[in-house]
Amino acid sequence: MSPTGTWSYPTAIRFGAGRLKELPDACAAAGIKKPLLVTDRGLAPLDITTRALDILEGAGLGRAMFAEVDPNPNEKNLAAGIEAYKAGGHDGVIAFGGGSGLDLGKMVAFMCGQTRPVWDFEDIGDWWTRADASAIAPNICVPTTAGTGSEVGRASVITNSETHVKKIIFHPKVLPSVVIADPELTVGMPKAITAGTGLDAFAHCVEAFSSPHYHPMSQGIALEGMRLVIENLPRAYATPDDLEARAHMMSAAAMGATAFQKGLGAIHALSHPVGAVFNTHHGTTNAVCMPAVLDLNEPKIRDRFDRAAPYLGIEGGYDGFRAFVQEFNDGFGIPRQLRDLGVTAARVDDMVAMALEDPSCGGNPVTLDADNVRALYETVI
């Protein structure tokens, strides 16, 4: 069976190999006649980006691109993107790439018509209602990695370049109008990025499944997402052109981001400050943090992983799952300590404070405080 489909949950998704060619039709469906393609510096010169621009130009939609996007995009990148959007007279955004390109592209579409600073729309209470919804431009997302799932999200993570704090900016209309999920675009990823992004999707599913909040739909999606990663990430890592494995990983990424509507937890609360301060790869950082966070949460999550493990093909319930996670990381060359990613203890006080302010704290099964967050950092650094 070929992994191909056309779905409307959580948004319109055109899924399957070769569907990048449908980009002009997706623009028409979103009402975009003059798109700005937003991507990151690393992707800008690659063949897959050139292919996308060729498709747009061939359909009479131009080939405008903005690529001044950092690995952890910030408000300076956003201001430059908005300037390019307005200068080009664009009427919509195609966010193209991994998490950084997708997040920044969605924010350009969101902020291009706003008058308040981006920080006024942080995911706190009903702050999103401050936005002029009529001024939000449509966006189309085209993921080129299988990890963040930002293509199905209603928010973006933007780093404050002065404080180095990552902020989640939310509005329902940030959700893309159309997603083109073409696994062919992920074939050229380096092995380290295949692993890191795949383990990001795994972390999303694990944390959503662990969250104490009530959301049965997300719970089921998280469980199946874990299974897809467990079965297909090793295949995609070992055989980069295995399109079936790549497709299942792209599904798992979208599923993880859909599932974490239920909540994230300490993995992300720890990882966001580390990425903001030391500019580490987000998914790899998540993977390093996961074993220690599982240990912290064990009293609250043991029963549910005892039940989940057999479905995931893992013997030994929670204990078997915990052992599997470390073996899984090791199989992809993920270091066991953050120091191997260049992280030091010099900024631990700052990172503890940042972690406790991270919205992910609210989804952790065990309540997070300064003591246990510091202990987690001491363990993983």
CSV table of C-alpha atoms in Angstrom, one decimal:
chain,number,residue,atom,x,y,z
A,1,MET,CA,0.0,0.0,0.0
A,2,SER,CA,1.4,3.4,-1.0
A,3,PRO,CA,1.4,5.9,1.9
A,4,THR,CA,-0.6,8.6,0.1
A,5,GLY,CA,-3.7,10.6,1.3
A,6,THR,CA,-5.6,13.8,1.3
A,7,TRP,CA,-6.8,14.8,4.8
A,8,SER,CA,-8.6,17.7,6.4
A,9,TYR,CA,-7.5,17.0,10.0
A,10,PRO,CA,-6.0,19.0,11.6
A,11,THR,CA,-5.9,21.1,8.4
A,12,ALA,CA,-5.9,20.4,4.6
A,13,ILE,CA,-3.0,18.0,4.1
A,14,ARG,CA,-1.8,16.8,0.7
A,15,PHE,CA,0.4,13.8,1.7
A,16,GLY,CA,2.5,11.6,-0.5
A,17,ALA,CA,5.6,11.4,-2.7
A,18,GLY,CA,5.7,13.9,-5.6
A,19,ARG,CA,3.0,16.2,-4.3
A,20,LEU,CA,5.3,19.2,-4.3
A,21,LYS,CA,4.1,19.7,-7.9
A,22,GLU,CA,0.7,20.6,-6.4
A,23,LEU,CA,2.1,23.8,-4.9
A,24,PRO,CA,0.4,26.1,-7.5
A,25,ASP,CA,-3.0,24.5,-6.8
A,26,ALA,CA,-2.4,24.8,-3.1
A,27,CYS,CA,-1.7,28.5,-3.6
A,28,ALA,CA,-5.0,28.8,-5.5
A,29,ALA,CA,-6.9,27.0,-2.7
A,30,ALA,CA,-5.4,29.4,-0.2
A,31,GLY,CA,-6.1,32.5,-2.3
A,32,ILE,CA,-2.4,33.3,-2.8
A,33,LYS,CA,-1.3,34.9,-6.1
A,34,LYS,CA,2.1,36.3,-5.2
A,35,PRO,CA,3.7,34.1,-2.5
A,36,LEU,CA,6.9,34.7,-0.6
A,37,LEU,CA,8.8,31.5,0.0
A,38,VAL,CA,10.4,31.6,3.5
A,39,THR,CA,13.2,29.1,4.3
A,40,ASP,CA,16.5,29.0,6.1
A,41,ARG,CA,20.0,29.7,4.9
A,42,GLY,CA,21.0,26.1,4.7
A,43,LEU,CA,18.1,25.1,2.5
A,44,ALA,CA,18.2,28.1,0.2
A,45,PRO,CA,20.8,26.8,-2.3
A,46,LEU,CA,19.6,23.2,-2.3
A,47,ASP,CA,17.9,21.4,-5.3
A,48,ILE,CA,14.6,20.9,-3.4
A,49,THR,CA,14.3,24.6,-2.9
A,50,THR,CA,15.2,25.4,-6.5
A,51,ARG,CA,12.6,22.8,-7.6
A,52,ALA,CA,9.9,24.5,-5.5
A,53,LEU,CA,10.8,28.0,-6.9
A,54,ASP,CA,10.8,26.5,-10.5
A,55,ILE,CA,7.3,25.1,-9.9
A,56,LEU,CA,6.0,28.5,-8.6
A,57,GLU,CA,7.7,30.4,-11.5
A,58,GLY,CA,6.3,28.0,-14.1
A,59,ALA,CA,2.8,28.6,-12.8
A,60,GLY,CA,3.2,32.4,-13.0
A,61,LEU,CA,3.5,32.9,-9.2
A,62,GLY,CA,7.1,34.3,-9.3
A,63,ARG,CA,10.1,32.9,-7.4
A,64,ALA,CA,10.5,35.3,-4.5
A,65,MET,CA,12.4,33.9,-1.5
A,66,PHE,CA,13.5,35.1,1.9
A,67,ALA,CA,16.1,32.9,3.6
A,68,GLU,CA,17.6,35.1,6.4
A,69,VAL,CA,16.4,32.6,9.0
A,70,ASP,CA,18.6,31.4,12.0
A,71,PRO,CA,18.4,27.9,13.4
A,72,ASN,CA,16.5,29.3,16.4
A,73,PRO,CA,14.6,32.2,14.6
A,74,ASN,CA,14.3,35.5,16.5
A,75,GLU,CA,12.5,38.8,16.2
A,76,LYS,CA,15.3,40.2,14.0
A,77,ASN,CA,14.7,37.5,11.4
A,78,LEU,CA,11.0,38.2,11.7
A,79,ALA,CA,11.4,41.9,11.1
A,80,ALA,CA,13.5,41.3,8.0
A,81,GLY,CA,11.0,38.8,6.7
A,82,ILE,CA,8.1,41.2,7.1
A,83,GLU,CA,10.1,43.9,5.4
A,84,ALA,CA,10.8,41.5,2.4
A,85,TYR,CA,7.1,40.5,2.4
A,86,LYS,CA,5.9,44.1,2.2
A,87,ALA,CA,8.5,45.3,-0.2
A,88,GLY,CA,7.6,42.5,-2.6
A,89,GLY,CA,3.8,43.2,-2.4
A,90,HIS,CA,3.1,39.6,-1.4
A,91,ASP,CA,-0.2,38.3,-0.4
A,92,GLY,CA,0.7,35.0,1.3
A,93,VAL,CA,3.6,32.9,2.6
A,94,ILE,CA,5.0,29.5,1.7
A,95,ALA,CA,6.9,28.3,4.7
A,96,PHE,CA,9.4,25.8,3.5
A,97,GLY,CA,11.9,23.7,5.5
A,98,GLY,CA,12.4,22.3,9.0
A,99,GLY,CA,11.1,23.9,12.2
A,100,SER,CA,13.0,27.2,11.8
A,101,GLY,CA,11.8,27.9,8.3
A,102,LEU,CA,8.2,26.8,9.1
A,103,ASP,CA,8.0,28.8,12.3
A,104,LEU,CA,9.4,32.0,10.9
A,105,GLY,CA,7.3,31.7,7.7
A,106,LYS,CA,4.1,31.3,9.7
A,107,MET,CA,5.1,34.4,11.8
A,108,VAL,CA,5.7,36.5,8.7
A,109,ALA,CA,2.2,35.7,7.6
A,110,PHE,CA,0.8,36.4,11.0
A,111,MET,CA,2.7,39.6,11.8
A,112,CYS,CA,2.7,41.3,8.4
A,113,GLY,CA,-0.5,43.3,9.2
A,114,GLN,CA,-0.2,43.7,12.9
A,115,THR,CA,0.7,46.9,14.8
A,116,ARG,CA,1.7,45.4,18.1
A,117,PRO,CA,5.1,43.7,18.9
A,118,VAL,CA,5.2,40.0,18.4
A,119,TRP,CA,5.7,39.4,22.2
A,120,ASP,CA,2.2,40.7,22.8
A,121,PHE,CA,0.8,37.5,21.2
A,122,GLU,CA,2.6,35.0,23.5
A,123,ASP,CA,0.6,31.9,24.3
A,124,ILE,CA,-0.7,33.2,27.6
A,125,GLY,CA,-4.4,33.3,28.4
A,126,ASP,CA,-6.3,35.1,25.7
A,127,TRP,CA,-3.4,37.2,24.4
A,128,TRP,CA,-4.1,35.9,20.9
A,129,THR,CA,-7.3,38.0,20.8
A,130,ARG,CA,-5.1,41.1,20.7
A,131,ALA,CA,-4.3,40.4,17.1
A,132,ASP,CA,-6.2,41.8,14.1
A,133,ALA,CA,-7.4,38.5,12.6
A,134,SER,CA,-8.4,40.2,9.4
A,135,ALA,CA,-4.8,41.3,8.8
A,136,ILE,CA,-3.3,37.7,9.0
A,137,ALA,CA,-2.1,36.5,5.6
A,138,PRO,CA,-2.6,32.9,4.5
A,139,ASN,CA,0.3,30.5,4.7
A,140,ILE,CA,1.1,27.2,3.2
A,141,CYS,CA,3.6,24.9,4.9
A,142,VAL,CA,5.9,22.5,3.1
A,143,PRO,CA,8.0,20.5,5.6
A,144,THR,CA,11.4,19.2,4.5
A,145,THR,CA,12.2,17.3,7.7
A,146,ALA,CA,10.1,14.9,9.8
A,147,GLY,CA,10.3,16.2,13.3
A,148,THR,CA,8.8,19.4,14.6
A,149,GLY,CA,5.3,19.0,13.1
A,150,SER,CA,5.2,22.8,12.9
A,151,GLU,CA,3.3,22.4,9.6
A,152,VAL,CA,0.1,21.4,11.6
A,153,GLY,CA,0.6,23.9,14.5
A,154,ARG,CA,-1.2,27.1,15.4
A,155,ALA,CA,1.9,28.6,17.0
A,156,SER,CA,5.6,29.3,16.4
A,157,VAL,CA,8.6,29.4,18.7
A,158,ILE,CA,10.5,32.7,18.4
A,159,THR,CA,13.7,33.4,20.4
A,160,ASN,CA,14.1,36.9,22.0
A,161,SER,CA,17.6,37.8,20.8
A,162,GLU,CA,18.2,40.0,23.9
A,163,THR,CA,17.0,37.7,26.7
A,164,HIS,CA,17.7,34.4,24.8
A,165,VAL,CA,14.3,33.2,26.0
A,166,LYS,CA,12.1,31.2,23.6
A,167,LYS,CA,8.5,32.4,23.4
A,168,ILE,CA,5.5,30.5,21.9
A,169,ILE,CA,3.4,32.9,19.7
A,170,PHE,CA,-0.1,31.6,19.2
A,171,HIS,CA,-3.1,32.4,17.1
A,172,PRO,CA,-5.7,30.0,15.6
A,173,LYS,CA,-5.2,31.5,12.1
A,174,VAL,CA,-1.5,30.7,12.2
A,175,LEU,CA,-2.6,27.2,11.3
A,176,PRO,CA,-1.6,26.7,7.6
A,177,SER,CA,-4.3,26.8,5.0
A,178,VAL,CA,-2.8,23.9,3.2
A,179,VAL,CA,0.1,21.5,4.0
A,180,ILE,CA,2.1,19.7,1.3
A,181,ALA,CA,3.8,16.8,3.0
A,182,ASP,CA,6.1,15.2,0.4
A,183,PRO,CA,8.5,12.6,1.8
A,184,GLU,CA,10.7,12.9,-1.2
A,185,LEU,CA,11.9,16.3,0.2
A,186,THR,CA,13.4,14.5,3.3
A,187,VAL,CA,15.5,12.0,1.4
A,188,GLY,CA,18.6,14.3,1.3
A,189,MET,CA,18.7,15.0,5.0
A,190,PRO,CA,22.1,14.1,6.7
A,191,LYS,CA,21.9,11.2,9.0
A,192,ALA,CA,22.3,13.3,12.1
A,193,ILE,CA,19.4,15.5,11.1
A,194,THR,CA,17.3,12.5,10.2
A,195,ALA,CA,17.9,11.2,13.7
A,196,GLY,CA,17.6,14.5,15.6
A,197,THR,CA,14.3,15.5,13.9
A,198,GLY,CA,12.9,12.0,14.2
A,199,LEU,CA,13.6,11.9,17.9
A,200,ASP,CA,11.9,15.3,18.2
A,201,ALA,CA,8.8,13.8,16.8
A,202,PHE,CA,9.3,10.9,19.3
A,203,ALA,CA,9.6,13.3,22.2
A,204,HIS,CA,6.4,15.1,21.2
A,205,CYS,CA,4.5,11.8,21.3
A,206,VAL,CA,6.1,10.6,24.5
A,207,GLU,CA,5.4,13.8,26.3
A,208,ALA,CA,1.8,14.1,25.0
A,209,PHE,CA,1.2,10.5,26.0
A,210,SER,CA,2.6,11.3,29.5
A,211,SER,CA,0.7,14.5,30.1
A,212,PRO,CA,-1.9,14.3,32.8
A,213,HIS,CA,-4.4,16.4,30.9
A,214,TYR,CA,-7.6,14.9,29.5
A,215,HIS,CA,-7.6,14.6,25.7
A,216,PRO,CA,-8.3,11.0,24.5
A,217,MET,CA,-7.9,11.9,20.8
A,218,SER,CA,-4.4,13.2,21.4
A,219,GLN,CA,-3.6,10.2,23.6
A,220,GLY,CA,-4.4,7.8,20.8
A,221,ILE,CA,-2.5,9.8,18.2
A,222,ALA,CA,0.6,10.0,20.5
A,223,LEU,CA,0.6,6.2,21.0
A,224,GLU,CA,0.4,5.5,17.3
A,225,GLY,CA,3.0,8.2,16.6
A,226,MET,CA,5.5,6.5,19.0
A,227,ARG,CA,4.9,3.2,17.1
A,228,LEU,CA,5.6,4.8,13.8
A,229,VAL,CA,8.9,6.3,15.0
A,230,ILE,CA,10.1,3.2,16.6
A,231,GLU,CA,9.4,1.1,13.5
A,232,ASN,CA,10.5,3.6,10.8
A,233,LEU,CA,13.2,5.9,12.1
A,234,PRO,CA,15.9,3.2,12.1
A,235,ARG,CA,14.9,2.4,8.5
A,236,ALA,CA,15.1,6.0,7.4
A,237,TYR,CA,18.4,6.4,9.1
A,238,ALA,CA,20.0,3.3,7.7
A,239,THR,CA,18.5,3.6,4.2
A,240,PRO,CA,17.9,7.3,3.4
A,241,ASP,CA,16.0,6.7,0.2
A,242,ASP,CA,13.4,4.4,1.8
A,243,LEU,CA,10.4,6.5,0.8
A,244,GLU,CA,7.9,4.3,2.8
A,245,ALA,CA,9.9,4.9,6.0
A,246,ARG,CA,10.3,8.6,5.2
A,247,ALA,CA,6.5,8.8,4.7
A,248,HIS,CA,5.7,7.2,7.9
A,249,MET,CA,8.1,9.5,9.7
A,250,MET,CA,6.5,12.5,8.1
A,251,SER,CA,3.2,11.2,9.4
A,252,ALA,CA,4.6,10.7,12.9
A,253,ALA,CA,5.9,14.3,12.9
A,254,ALA,CA,2.5,15.7,12.2
A,255,MET,CA,0.9,13.3,14.7
A,256,GLY,CA,3.3,14.4,17.4
A,257,ALA,CA,2.5,18.1,16.9
A,258,THR,CA,-1.2,17.3,16.8
A,259,ALA,CA,-1.0,15.2,19.9
A,260,PHE,CA,0.8,17.8,22.0
A,261,GLN,CA,-2.3,19.9,22.2
A,262,LYS,CA,-2.6,17.7,25.2
A,263,GLY,CA,0.6,19.2,26.7
A,264,LEU,CA,4.3,18.9,26.7
A,265,GLY,CA,6.5,18.5,29.7
A,266,ALA,CA,10.0,18.7,31.3
A,267,ILE,CA,11.8,17.5,28.1
A,268,HIS,CA,10.8,20.6,26.3
A,269,ALA,CA,11.0,22.8,29.4
A,270,LEU,CA,14.7,21.8,29.7
A,271,SER,CA,15.4,21.8,26.0
A,272,HIS,CA,14.1,25.3,25.1
A,273,PRO,CA,16.5,27.2,27.4
A,274,VAL,CA,19.4,25.0,26.3
A,275,GLY,CA,18.7,25.7,22.6
A,276,ALA,CA,18.2,29.4,23.2
A,277,VAL,CA,21.5,29.8,25.2
A,278,PHE,CA,23.8,27.3,23.4
A,279,ASN,CA,22.1,27.1,20.0
A,280,THR,CA,21.9,23.3,20.1
A,281,HIS,CA,19.8,21.2,17.8
A,282,HIS,CA,16.3,21.0,19.4
A,283,GLY,CA,15.5,17.4,18.6
A,284,THR,CA,18.9,16.1,19.7
A,285,THR,CA,18.7,18.1,22.9
A,286,ASN,CA,15.2,16.6,23.6
A,287,ALA,CA,16.7,13.1,23.1
A,288,VAL,CA,19.5,13.7,25.5
A,289,CYS,CA,17.0,15.0,28.2
A,290,MET,CA,14.4,12.2,27.7
A,291,PRO,CA,15.8,9.4,29.9
A,292,ALA,CA,16.3,11.7,32.9
A,293,VAL,CA,12.8,13.1,32.5
A,294,LEU,CA,11.3,9.6,32.3
A,295,ASP,CA,13.0,8.8,35.6
A,296,LEU,CA,11.5,11.9,37.2
A,297,ASN,CA,8.0,11.1,36.0
A,298,GLU,CA,8.2,7.4,36.5
A,299,PRO,CA,5.8,7.3,39.6
A,300,LYS,CA,3.1,9.1,37.5
A,301,ILE,CA,3.5,7.4,34.2
A,302,ARG,CA,4.5,3.8,35.0
A,303,ASP,CA,1.0,2.4,34.6
A,304,ARG,CA,0.3,3.9,31.3
A,305,PHE,CA,3.6,2.8,29.8
A,306,ASP,CA,3.0,-0.7,31.3
A,307,ARG,CA,-0.1,-0.8,29.1
A,308,ALA,CA,1.5,0.9,26.0
A,309,ALA,CA,4.7,-1.1,25.8
A,310,PRO,CA,3.2,-4.3,24.3
A,311,TYR,CA,1.5,-2.3,21.6
A,312,LEU,CA,4.9,-0.7,20.8
A,313,GLY,CA,6.6,-4.1,20.6
A,314,ILE,CA,8.5,-3.6,23.8
A,315,GLU,CA,8.7,-6.2,26.6
A,316,GLY,CA,8.9,-5.3,30.2
A,317,GLY,CA,6.3,-2.5,30.5
A,318,TYR,CA,7.6,0.9,31.8
A,319,ASP,CA,11.1,-0.6,32.7
A,320,GLY,CA,11.4,-2.1,29.2
A,321,PHE,CA,10.4,1.2,27.6
A,322,ARG,CA,12.9,3.2,29.7
A,323,ALA,CA,15.7,0.9,28.7
A,324,PHE,CA,14.6,1.0,25.1
A,325,VAL,CA,14.7,4.8,25.0
A,326,GLN,CA,18.4,4.8,26.0
A,327,GLU,CA,19.2,2.0,23.5
A,328,PHE,CA,17.2,3.9,20.8
A,329,ASN,CA,19.3,7.1,21.4
A,330,ASP,CA,22.5,5.1,21.4
A,331,GLY,CA,21.7,3.5,18.1
A,332,PHE,CA,21.6,7.0,16.4
A,333,GLY,CA,24.8,8.2,18.0
A,334,ILE,CA,23.0,10.6,20.4
A,335,PRO,CA,25.3,11.6,23.2
A,336,ARG,CA,24.3,10.8,26.8
A,337,GLN,CA,25.3,14.2,28.1
A,338,LEU,CA,24.6,17.7,26.9
A,339,ARG,CA,28.3,18.7,27.5
A,340,ASP,CA,29.0,16.7,24.3
A,341,LEU,CA,26.8,19.3,22.4
A,342,GLY,CA,28.8,22.2,23.9
A,343,VAL,CA,26.6,22.9,26.9
A,344,THR,CA,28.2,23.9,30.1
A,345,ALA,CA,26.9,24.5,33.6
A,346,ALA,CA,27.8,28.2,33.5
A,347,ARG,CA,24.3,29.3,32.8
A,348,VAL,CA,22.4,26.8,34.8
A,349,ASP,CA,20.8,29.4,37.1
A,350,ASP,CA,19.5,31.3,34.1
A,351,MET,CA,18.2,28.1,32.4
A,352,VAL,CA,16.4,26.9,35.5
A,353,ALA,CA,14.5,30.2,35.6
A,354,MET,CA,13.8,30.0,31.9
A,355,ALA,CA,12.6,26.4,32.2
A,356,LEU,CA,10.2,27.3,35.0
A,357,GLU,CA,8.6,30.0,32.8
A,358,ASP,CA,8.3,27.7,29.8
A,359,PRO,CA,4.6,26.8,29.0
A,360,SER,CA,5.7,23.1,28.7
A,361,CYS,CA,6.0,22.9,32.5
A,362,GLY,CA,2.2,22.7,32.7
A,363,GLY,CA,2.0,19.4,31.0
A,364,ASN,CA,4.5,17.5,33.1
A,365,PRO,CA,3.1,14.7,35.2
A,366,VAL,CA,5.4,15.6,38.2
A,367,THR,CA,5.1,19.2,39.3
A,368,LEU,CA,8.3,21.1,38.3
A,369,ASP,CA,10.1,23.4,40.8
A,370,ALA,CA,13.5,24.9,41.0
A,371,ASP,CA,15.0,21.9,42.9
A,372,ASN,CA,13.9,19.2,40.5
A,373,VAL,CA,14.6,21.2,37.4
A,374,ARG,CA,18.1,22.0,38.7
A,375,ALA,CA,18.6,18.3,39.5
A,376,LEU,CA,17.6,17.4,35.9
A,377,TYR,CA,20.1,19.8,34.5
A,378,GLU,CA,22.8,18.4,36.7
A,379,THR,CA,22.0,14.9,35.4
A,380,VAL,CA,21.9,15.8,31.7
A,381,ILE,CA,24.8,18.2,31.6
